[in-house]
């Protein structure tokens, strides 16, 4: 199959959370390439089908220079901090979230840490933090430019002698064909009452819902907001709850961070929108904290 510039083998997808329950799925939209976007009626997970096989997708990742890494060319932590850019503000939100659940000196692991910006900020905030990242290009920046402890490894192959108090997994699960397996592996690496902090796309966010409606009304036809082929799933609170419980976690918080918050716009009117988006999970990404049980 060809999809835009990408080529590979394809397969039909079924809900990874309802494998034994044979739940049916509702077609939300089919784009002109024949890719369907379905909502599982058992758990509310949204999935793309057909999709590239996992093997084909790994090849696509290998060939893709997907991230703009120019900000690391003449990297200066002070300049990054003073820029108050979105990337800086997002890391601050993550740190504030983790601090609500874990004290200083807690041991943290960032799964799929990219270049290691969170590892850097968490370390500066008094946590003992390390990261793992399968892409050598990204982990290399972490080790050589940010100078943080980042290992080039997949979580399945990551073996250590100690356990973590918290694991963060930002913007990763929507890429994984078997998110339950990876979350269970996180559970094995966590202390018994440890916390998992995660963020995934939220198809019930205002902007995502609006774009989906435009497609269903026939006014748009590429379903680009889903993020296919990289993203194979999108979530809401219910599907995240089902996923968490299957992996041995109890969800303790859902919230979302608005663009205003990420852009550092904190005037009083902005604050009202920021709080509403946070409480009602109205943004296009949803944050979940889940505790191991
Ligand atoms: Zn399902």
Coordinates of C-alpha atoms and ligand atoms in Angstrom, one line a residue:
X1 CA 0.0 0.0 0.0
X2 CA 1.0 3.6 -0.6
X3 CA -0.1 6.3 1.8
X4 CA 1.2 9.8 0.8
X5 CA 5.0 9.3 0.6
X6 CA 4.9 6.1 2.6
X7 CA 4.8 2.5 1.4
X8 CA 4.6 -0.8 3.1
X9 CA 2.5 -3.9 3.9
X10 CA -0.9 -3.4 5.4
X11 CA -3.2 -5.2 7.8
X12 CA -6.7 -4.9 9.3
X13 CA -6.7 -3.7 12.9
X14 CA -8.8 -4.8 15.8
X15 CA -9.1 -3.2 19.2
X16 CA -6.2 -4.3 21.3
X17 CA -8.2 -3.7 24.5
X18 CA -11.2 -5.9 23.6
X19 CA -9.4 -8.9 22.0
X20 CA -11.4 -11.5 23.9
X21 CA -14.7 -9.7 23.8
X22 CA -15.2 -9.5 20.1
X23 CA -16.7 -6.0 20.3
X24 CA -17.9 -4.3 17.2
X25 CA -16.6 -1.0 16.0
X26 CA -18.4 2.0 14.5
X27 CA -17.0 3.6 11.4
X28 CA -16.4 7.3 12.0
X29 CA -14.9 8.2 8.7
X30 CA -13.2 6.6 5.7
X31 CA -10.8 8.7 3.8
X32 CA -10.2 8.6 0.0
X33 CA -7.1 6.3 0.5
X34 CA -9.5 3.7 2.0
X35 CA -8.2 4.1 5.6
X36 CA -11.1 3.8 8.0
X37 CA -11.2 5.4 11.4
X38 CA -13.4 3.4 13.9
X39 CA -14.5 3.7 17.4
X40 CA -14.6 0.5 19.4
X41 CA -18.0 0.1 21.0
X42 CA -16.6 -1.9 23.8
X43 CA -14.0 0.5 25.2
X44 CA -14.3 3.7 23.1
X45 CA -10.7 3.4 21.7
X46 CA -10.4 5.0 18.3
X47 CA -8.3 3.1 15.7
X48 CA -7.2 3.3 12.1
X49 CA -7.8 0.3 9.9
X50 CA -6.3 -0.9 7.6
X51 CA -2.9 0.3 8.8
X52 CA 0.8 -0.4 8.0
X53 CA 2.1 -3.6 9.7
X54 CA 4.3 -2.9 12.7
X55 CA 7.3 -4.1 10.7
X56 CA 6.6 -1.7 7.8
X57 CA 6.0 1.1 10.3
X58 CA 9.4 0.6 11.9
X59 CA 11.0 1.0 8.5
X60 CA 9.0 4.2 7.9
X61 CA 10.3 5.6 11.2
X62 CA 13.9 4.6 10.3
X63 CA 13.7 6.6 7.1
X64 CA 11.9 9.6 8.5
X65 CA 13.7 12.6 9.7
X66 CA 10.5 13.5 11.6
X67 CA 11.7 16.0 14.2
X68 CA 13.1 19.4 13.6
X69 CA 16.2 19.4 15.7
X70 CA 17.6 22.8 14.8
X71 CA 17.1 24.1 18.3
X72 CA 20.0 21.9 19.5
X73 CA 22.5 23.3 17.0
X74 CA 23.8 26.0 19.4
X75 CA 22.1 24.7 22.5
X76 CA 22.1 26.9 25.6
X77 CA 19.9 25.9 28.6
X78 CA 19.7 29.6 29.7
X79 CA 18.4 30.7 26.3
X80 CA 15.9 27.9 26.2
X81 CA 14.7 28.9 29.7
X82 CA 14.5 32.6 28.9
X83 CA 12.7 32.0 25.6
X84 CA 9.6 30.8 27.4
X85 CA 8.9 28.8 24.3
X86 CA 6.2 26.2 24.0
X87 CA 8.7 23.4 24.4
X88 CA 9.9 25.0 27.7
X89 CA 6.4 25.6 29.0
X90 CA 5.3 22.1 28.3
X91 CA 8.2 20.6 30.3
X92 CA 7.3 22.9 33.2
X93 CA 3.7 21.6 33.2
X94 CA 5.0 18.0 33.2
X95 CA 7.2 18.8 36.2
X96 CA 4.4 20.5 38.1
X97 CA 2.2 17.4 37.5
X98 CA 4.8 14.9 38.7
X99 CA 5.4 17.1 41.8
X100 CA 1.7 16.8 42.8
X101 CA 2.3 13.0 43.3
X102 CA 6.0 12.5 44.1
X103 CA 8.5 14.2 46.4
X104 CA 12.0 15.4 45.4
X105 CA 14.6 12.6 45.1
X106 CA 12.0 10.2 43.7
X107 CA 13.4 8.0 41.0
X108 CA 11.8 8.7 37.5
X109 CA 12.1 7.0 34.1
X110 CA 11.0 8.8 30.9
X111 CA 10.0 6.1 28.3
X112 CA 10.5 7.4 24.8
X113 CA 12.3 10.4 26.1
X114 CA 13.3 11.8 22.7
X115 CA 16.2 14.2 23.2
X116 CA 15.7 14.2 27.0
X117 CA 14.3 17.7 27.8
X118 CA 12.1 16.2 30.5
X119 CA 15.0 14.3 31.9
X120 CA 16.9 17.6 32.1
X121 CA 14.2 19.5 33.8
X122 CA 13.3 16.7 36.2
X123 CA 17.0 16.4 37.2
X124 CA 17.2 20.2 37.7
X125 CA 14.0 20.0 39.9
X126 CA 15.6 17.5 42.2
X127 CA 14.4 14.2 40.8
X128 CA 16.6 11.2 40.0
X129 CA 15.6 10.9 36.4
X130 CA 16.8 8.9 33.4
X131 CA 15.4 8.2 30.0
X132 CA 15.2 5.5 27.4
X133 CA 14.8 6.2 23.7
X134 CA 14.9 3.8 20.7
X135 CA 16.0 6.5 18.2
X136 CA 19.8 6.9 18.3
X137 CA 19.5 10.3 16.6
X138 CA 17.4 11.6 19.5
X139 CA 19.2 9.9 22.3
X140 CA 22.5 11.1 20.9
X141 CA 21.4 14.7 21.5
X142 CA 20.4 13.8 25.0
X143 CA 23.8 12.3 25.8
X144 CA 26.0 14.7 23.9
X145 CA 24.2 18.0 23.9
X146 CA 21.9 18.0 27.0
X147 CA 24.3 15.7 28.8
X148 CA 21.5 13.7 30.6
X149 CA 21.4 10.0 31.2
X150 CA 19.6 8.6 28.2
X151 CA 19.9 4.9 27.0
X152 CA 19.3 3.9 23.4
X153 CA 17.0 1.0 24.1
X154 CA 13.4 -0.3 23.9
X155 CA 11.5 -0.8 27.2
X156 CA 11.3 -4.5 26.5
X157 CA 15.1 -4.8 26.5
X158 CA 15.7 -2.4 29.4
X159 CA 16.9 -4.3 32.4
X160 CA 18.0 -2.6 35.7
X161 CA 18.4 -3.7 39.3
X162 CA 16.3 -1.0 40.9
X163 CA 12.7 0.2 40.6
X164 CA 11.2 3.6 39.9
X165 CA 8.7 5.7 41.9
X166 CA 7.3 7.2 38.7
X167 CA 7.4 6.5 35.0
X168 CA 6.4 9.2 32.4
X169 CA 5.4 8.2 28.9
X170 CA 4.5 11.3 26.9
X171 CA 3.0 11.1 23.4
X172 CA 4.1 7.5 22.9
X173 CA 1.2 5.1 23.4
X174 CA -0.7 6.2 20.3
X175 CA 2.2 5.0 18.2
X176 CA 2.3 1.5 19.8
X177 CA 0.5 -1.4 18.3
X178 CA 0.2 -3.1 21.7
X179 CA 0.0 -0.4 24.4
X180 CA -1.1 -2.8 27.1
X181 CA 2.2 -4.8 26.8
X182 CA 4.3 -1.6 27.2
X183 CA 2.2 -0.4 30.1
X184 CA 2.5 -3.8 31.8
X185 CA 6.3 -3.5 31.3
X186 CA 6.2 -0.1 33.0
X187 CA 4.3 -1.8 35.9
X188 CA 7.2 -4.2 36.3
X189 CA 9.7 -1.4 36.5
X190 CA 7.7 0.5 39.1
X191 CA 7.6 0.3 42.9
X192 CA 4.3 -1.2 44.2
X193 CA 2.5 2.1 44.7
X194 CA 4.3 3.9 41.9
X195 CA 2.7 6.3 39.4
X196 CA 2.5 6.4 35.7
X197 CA 2.2 9.8 34.0
X198 CA 1.0 9.7 30.4
X199 CA -0.3 11.9 27.6
X200 CA -2.0 10.7 24.4
X201 CA -4.3 12.3 21.7
X202 CA -7.8 13.0 22.9
X203 CA -10.3 12.6 20.1
X204 CA -13.0 14.2 22.3
X205 CA -11.0 17.5 22.5
X206 CA -12.9 20.5 21.0
X207 CA -10.7 21.0 18.0
X208 CA -10.4 17.2 17.2
X209 CA -14.2 16.8 17.6
X210 CA -14.8 19.8 15.3
X211 CA -12.5 18.5 12.6
X212 CA -14.1 15.1 12.8
X213 CA -17.5 16.7 12.3
X214 CA -16.3 18.6 9.2
X215 CA -15.3 15.3 7.8
X216 CA -18.6 13.6 8.6
X217 CA -20.4 16.5 6.9
X218 CA -18.4 16.0 3.8
X219 CA -16.5 19.3 4.1
X220 CA -13.0 17.8 4.6
X221 CA -11.6 14.4 3.5
X222 CA -8.2 13.5 4.7
X223 CA -8.7 13.0 8.5
X224 CA -5.2 14.5 9.0
X225 CA -5.9 15.4 12.6
X226 CA -5.7 11.7 13.6
X227 CA -2.0 11.6 12.8
X228 CA -2.1 8.5 10.6
X229 CA 0.1 6.6 9.8
X230 CA 2.2 7.4 12.9
X231 CA -0.7 7.4 15.2
X232 CA -2.7 4.1 15.2
X233 CA -5.0 5.0 18.1
X234 CA -6.7 7.9 19.7
X235 CA -8.2 8.0 23.2
X236 CA -10.8 9.4 25.6
X237 CA -11.2 9.0 29.4
X238 CA -13.0 5.6 29.1
X239 CA -10.5 3.9 26.8
X240 CA -7.7 5.2 28.9
X241 CA -9.4 3.7 32.0
X242 CA -9.8 0.4 30.3
X243 CA -6.2 0.4 29.1
X244 CA -4.9 1.3 32.6
X245 CA -6.9 -1.4 34.4
X246 CA -5.8 -4.1 31.9
X247 CA -2.2 -3.1 32.5
X248 CA -2.6 -3.2 36.3
X249 CA -3.1 0.5 37.0
X250 CA -5.9 2.6 38.6
X251 CA -6.4 6.0 36.9
X252 CA -6.3 8.8 39.5
X253 CA -6.4 11.9 37.4
X254 CA -7.4 13.1 33.9
X255 CA -6.8 16.6 32.7
X256 CA -5.7 18.5 29.6
X257 CA -3.4 21.4 28.9
X258 CA -4.7 24.1 26.6
X259 CA -2.6 25.9 23.9
X260 CA -2.9 29.1 26.0
X261 CA -1.2 27.3 28.9
X262 CA 1.5 25.8 26.6
X263 CA 2.1 29.3 25.1
X264 CA 2.4 30.9 28.6
X265 CA -0.7 33.1 28.1
X266 CA -1.9 33.4 31.7
X267 CA -4.0 36.5 31.8
X268 CA -7.3 36.3 33.7
X269 CA -9.5 35.5 30.7
X270 CA -7.0 32.9 29.5
X271 CA -6.9 31.5 33.0
X272 CA -10.7 30.7 32.8
X273 CA -10.2 28.9 29.5
X274 CA -7.1 27.1 30.8
X275 CA -9.0 25.9 33.9
X276 CA -12.0 24.8 31.9
X277 CA -9.9 22.9 29.4
X278 CA -7.9 21.3 32.3
X279 CA -11.0 20.1 34.2
X280 CA -13.1 19.0 31.3
X281 CA -10.3 17.6 29.1
X282 CA -11.1 19.8 26.2
X283 CA -7.7 20.0 24.6
X284 CA -6.5 17.7 21.8
X285 CA -4.2 15.8 24.1
X286 CA -5.3 14.2 27.4
X287 CA -3.1 13.7 30.4
X288 CA -3.6 10.7 32.7
X289 CA -2.0 9.8 36.0
X290 CA -2.4 6.1 37.0
X291 CA -1.3 4.3 40.1
X292 CA 0.0 0.8 40.1
X293 CA -2.1 -1.6 42.2
Ligands
LIG1 ZN1 -12.1 -1.9 22.5

